[in-house]
Coordinates of C-alpha atoms in Angstrom, one line a residue:
Chain P
D1 CA -68.2 9.4 -50.4
S2 CA -65.6 11.1 -51.8
G3 CA -64.8 13.3 -48.9
V4 CA -66.1 16.5 -51.2
T5 CA -68.8 18.3 -50.3
Q6 CA -70.9 20.3 -52.8
T7 CA -74.2 22.5 -52.1
P8 CA -76.6 23.1 -53.2
K9 CA -77.5 19.7 -54.7
H10 CA -80.3 21.2 -56.8
L11 CA -81.0 24.8 -58.0
I12 CA -83.6 26.0 -59.9
T13 CA -83.4 30.1 -61.0
A14 CA -84.4 32.2 -63.8
T15 CA -82.6 33.7 -66.4
G16 CA -81.1 36.9 -65.2
Q17 CA -80.4 35.7 -61.7
R18 CA -77.2 35.0 -59.9
V19 CA -76.5 32.0 -57.9
T20 CA -73.6 31.1 -55.9
L21 CA -72.2 27.1 -55.3
R22 CA -70.4 25.9 -52.8
C23 CA -67.6 23.4 -52.5
S24 CA -65.8 22.3 -49.5
P25 CA -62.8 19.8 -50.4
R26 CA -61.4 16.6 -48.9
S27 CA -59.6 17.4 -45.5
G28 CA -55.8 18.1 -46.5
D29 CA -56.6 18.6 -49.9
L30 CA -55.4 22.2 -50.9
S31 CA -56.4 22.4 -54.6
V32 CA -59.9 22.9 -55.7
Y33 CA -61.3 22.4 -59.3
W34 CA -64.6 23.5 -61.0
Y35 CA -66.0 21.6 -64.0
Q36 CA -69.2 21.9 -65.9
Q37 CA -71.0 19.4 -67.3
S38 CA -73.8 20.1 -69.7
L39 CA -76.6 17.4 -70.8
D40 CA -74.8 14.8 -72.5
Q41 CA -71.4 16.5 -72.7
G42 CA -68.0 15.6 -71.4
L43 CA -66.5 17.5 -68.8
Q44 CA -65.3 21.1 -69.2
F45 CA -62.5 22.8 -66.8
L46 CA -63.8 25.9 -65.6
I47 CA -60.8 27.2 -63.0
Q48 CA -58.4 25.9 -60.2
Y49 CA -57.2 27.1 -56.8
Y50 CA -54.3 26.0 -55.0
N51 CA -54.6 27.2 -51.1
G52 CA -56.1 30.1 -52.3
E53 CA -54.6 31.4 -55.3
E54 CA -56.2 31.1 -58.7
R55 CA -53.5 28.5 -60.6
A56 CA -55.3 27.7 -63.8
K57 CA -58.1 29.1 -65.8
G58 CA -60.0 26.9 -68.6
N59 CA -63.2 28.0 -70.3
I60 CA -64.6 30.1 -68.0
L61 CA -67.3 32.8 -69.1
E62 CA -66.7 36.4 -67.8
R63 CA -70.3 36.0 -66.2
F64 CA -68.7 33.3 -64.0
S65 CA -66.3 34.2 -60.9
A66 CA -64.7 31.6 -58.2
Q67 CA -62.6 32.3 -55.3
Q68 CA -61.1 29.9 -52.4
F69 CA -61.3 31.0 -49.0
P70 CA -58.4 31.0 -46.3
D71 CA -60.3 27.7 -44.9
L72 CA -60.0 26.4 -48.3
H73 CA -63.6 26.0 -49.2
S74 CA -64.5 27.5 -52.6
E75 CA -67.3 29.1 -53.9
L76 CA -68.4 29.6 -58.0
N77 CA -70.4 32.6 -58.9
L78 CA -72.9 32.5 -61.7
S79 CA -74.4 35.7 -62.6
S80 CA -76.7 37.1 -65.6
L81 CA -77.6 33.5 -66.0
E82 CA -79.0 32.2 -69.3
L83 CA -80.7 29.1 -70.2
G84 CA -77.2 27.6 -72.0
D85 CA -75.9 27.8 -68.2
S86 CA -78.2 24.7 -67.1
A87 CA -75.6 22.2 -66.4
L88 CA -74.4 20.1 -63.6
Y89 CA -71.3 21.6 -61.8
F90 CA -68.9 19.8 -60.2
C91 CA -66.1 20.5 -57.5
A92 CA -63.1 18.4 -57.2
S93 CA -60.0 18.6 -54.9
S94 CA -56.8 17.2 -54.9
V95 CA -53.7 17.0 -52.7
E96 CA -51.3 18.0 -55.4
R97 CA -50.8 21.8 -56.6
E98 CA -50.5 20.5 -60.2
G99 CA -52.1 17.6 -62.0
A100 CA -50.1 14.1 -60.4
G101 CA -52.6 13.3 -58.3
E102 CA -56.4 12.1 -58.6
L103 CA -59.4 14.5 -58.5
F104 CA -61.8 13.7 -56.3
F105 CA -65.0 14.7 -57.0
G106 CA -68.2 16.1 -55.3
E107 CA -72.0 15.0 -56.3
G108 CA -72.2 18.2 -58.3
S109 CA -74.5 20.8 -58.2
R110 CA -77.5 20.8 -60.4
L111 CA -78.4 24.0 -61.9
T112 CA -81.7 24.4 -64.2
V113 CA -81.7 28.1 -65.7
L114 CA -86.0 28.6 -66.7
Chain F
A1 CA -51.4 20.1 -76.6
Q2 CA -52.9 17.1 -74.7
K3 CA -55.5 15.2 -75.9
V4 CA -57.8 12.4 -74.9
T5 CA -59.8 10.6 -77.3
Q6 CA -62.2 7.8 -76.4
A7 CA -63.8 6.6 -80.0
Q8 CA -66.5 4.7 -78.4
T9 CA -69.4 6.7 -78.0
E10 CA -71.9 4.0 -76.7
I11 CA -71.4 0.3 -76.0
S12 CA -74.1 -2.0 -75.4
V13 CA -73.4 -5.5 -73.9
V14 CA -75.5 -8.4 -72.2
E15 CA -74.5 -9.2 -68.7
K16 CA -71.6 -11.7 -68.3
E17 CA -70.0 -10.5 -71.4
D18 CA -66.6 -8.9 -71.3
V19 CA -66.0 -5.2 -72.4
T20 CA -63.2 -3.0 -73.4
L21 CA -63.4 0.8 -73.1
D22 CA -60.7 2.3 -75.2
C23 CA -58.6 5.7 -74.6
V24 CA -55.9 6.7 -76.8
Y25 CA -54.0 10.1 -75.5
E26 CA -51.5 12.7 -76.9
T27 CA -48.9 14.5 -75.0
R28 CA -45.2 15.4 -75.6
D29 CA -44.0 15.0 -71.9
T30 CA -42.2 12.0 -70.7
T31 CA -43.9 12.2 -67.3
Y32 CA -47.8 11.7 -67.1
Y33 CA -50.7 10.5 -65.2
L34 CA -53.3 8.6 -66.9
F35 CA -57.2 8.3 -64.9
W36 CA -60.3 6.1 -65.7
Y37 CA -63.7 7.7 -64.0
K38 CA -66.9 5.9 -63.7
Q39 CA -69.8 8.6 -63.8
P40 CA -73.2 6.2 -63.0
P41 CA -76.7 7.2 -63.3
S42 CA -76.7 8.8 -60.6
G43 CA -74.3 11.5 -61.4
E44 CA -71.2 11.1 -59.3
L45 CA -67.9 10.8 -60.6
V46 CA -66.0 7.8 -59.0
F47 CA -61.9 7.9 -59.4
L48 CA -61.0 4.2 -60.6
I49 CA -57.5 4.3 -61.2
R50 CA -54.3 6.2 -61.4
R51 CA -51.0 5.4 -63.5
N52 CA -48.0 7.1 -64.3
S53 CA -46.1 7.0 -67.4
F54 CA -43.5 4.9 -66.0
D55 CA -45.4 2.1 -64.8
E56 CA -46.4 0.0 -68.0
Q57 CA -47.6 -2.9 -65.8
N58 CA -51.0 -3.8 -66.3
E59 CA -53.5 -3.7 -63.2
I60 CA -56.4 -5.9 -62.1
S61 CA -58.8 -5.2 -59.5
G62 CA -61.7 -7.7 -59.4
R63 CA -63.6 -7.7 -62.6
Y64 CA -61.6 -4.5 -63.6
S65 CA -58.3 -4.5 -65.5
W66 CA -56.2 -2.1 -67.2
N67 CA -54.0 -2.3 -70.2
F68 CA -51.6 0.5 -70.7
Q69 CA -49.4 0.6 -73.6
K70 CA -46.9 3.6 -74.0
S71 CA -46.1 2.4 -77.8
T72 CA -49.4 2.7 -78.8
S73 CA -50.7 5.6 -76.3
S74 CA -53.5 3.9 -75.1
F75 CA -54.8 3.2 -71.7
N76 CA -57.6 0.7 -72.4
F77 CA -60.2 -0.7 -69.6
T78 CA -61.6 -4.2 -69.5
I79 CA -64.9 -5.1 -67.6
T80 CA -64.8 -9.0 -67.2
A81 CA -68.4 -10.5 -66.7
S82 CA -70.2 -7.4 -67.1
Q83 CA -73.1 -6.7 -64.7
V84 CA -75.8 -4.3 -65.1
V85 CA -74.1 -2.1 -61.8
D86 CA -71.5 -1.6 -64.3
S87 CA -73.6 0.7 -66.8
A88 CA -72.4 4.1 -66.5
V89 CA -70.3 6.7 -68.3
Y90 CA -66.8 6.2 -68.3
F91 CA -64.0 8.9 -68.6
C92 CA -60.4 8.6 -69.5
A93 CA -58.4 11.8 -68.5
L94 CA -54.6 12.5 -68.5
S95 CA -52.4 15.0 -66.5
N96 CA -49.0 16.0 -65.8
Y97 CA -47.2 18.9 -64.0
G98 CA -48.0 22.3 -65.0
Q99 CA -50.9 20.9 -67.2
N100 CA -54.4 20.6 -66.2
F101 CA -56.6 17.5 -66.4
V102 CA -57.6 16.7 -69.8
F103 CA -60.9 14.2 -69.9
G104 CA -61.8 12.5 -72.8
P105 CA -65.5 12.6 -74.1
G106 CA -66.4 9.4 -72.4
T107 CA -68.0 6.1 -73.5
R108 CA -71.8 5.2 -72.2
L109 CA -71.8 1.5 -71.3
S110 CA -75.2 0.2 -71.2
V111 CA -75.3 -3.6 -69.7
L112 CA -78.3 -5.2 -70.4
P113 CA -79.6 -8.0 -68.2

């Protein structure tokens, strides 16, 4: 158990819909990262927050947005969903602001868009 | 730009064989960190090891060992006497201050009974 909690674990929805994925980092970790892993694909970095502020952006679509709240949990919002958005979405947390510390990953949220 | 290459897409071995997973990285920085993660069929990503660029000592943890060679920009991972439970996708990753984590494409290891 990494200490990172992601909900929901599984989500099935239709094209055009909007979903919200939630992540609670490990106790004491201020950094939250979001990654997308499509079928048989590697890990694509989406976005990182540190202590409530956006720190880095990766290949995140404009239809996606995220935020980190004062209690440090984070949400990833995916809107106008397309079939290609079906993927495993991981949240990871780290104590470090910048990439020196290891990332601890949640179990992922598997999104299926039909 | 930073880059991680894992040239082996898939490897199959028979149980009890030793197997080495290759990782080659590119960075212009002198201070950086290297990681290995395991993703078993259940899907979660499990942290295995973190190594900083100033520590080239090899590390052994049970059946796992890591060989870090700055001269060849490699951080290879060896599993000794492999077991079926080692079947997973293994990711090598690189990061440093001011940069984000860069993950390699992963190597799928299948250990056959």
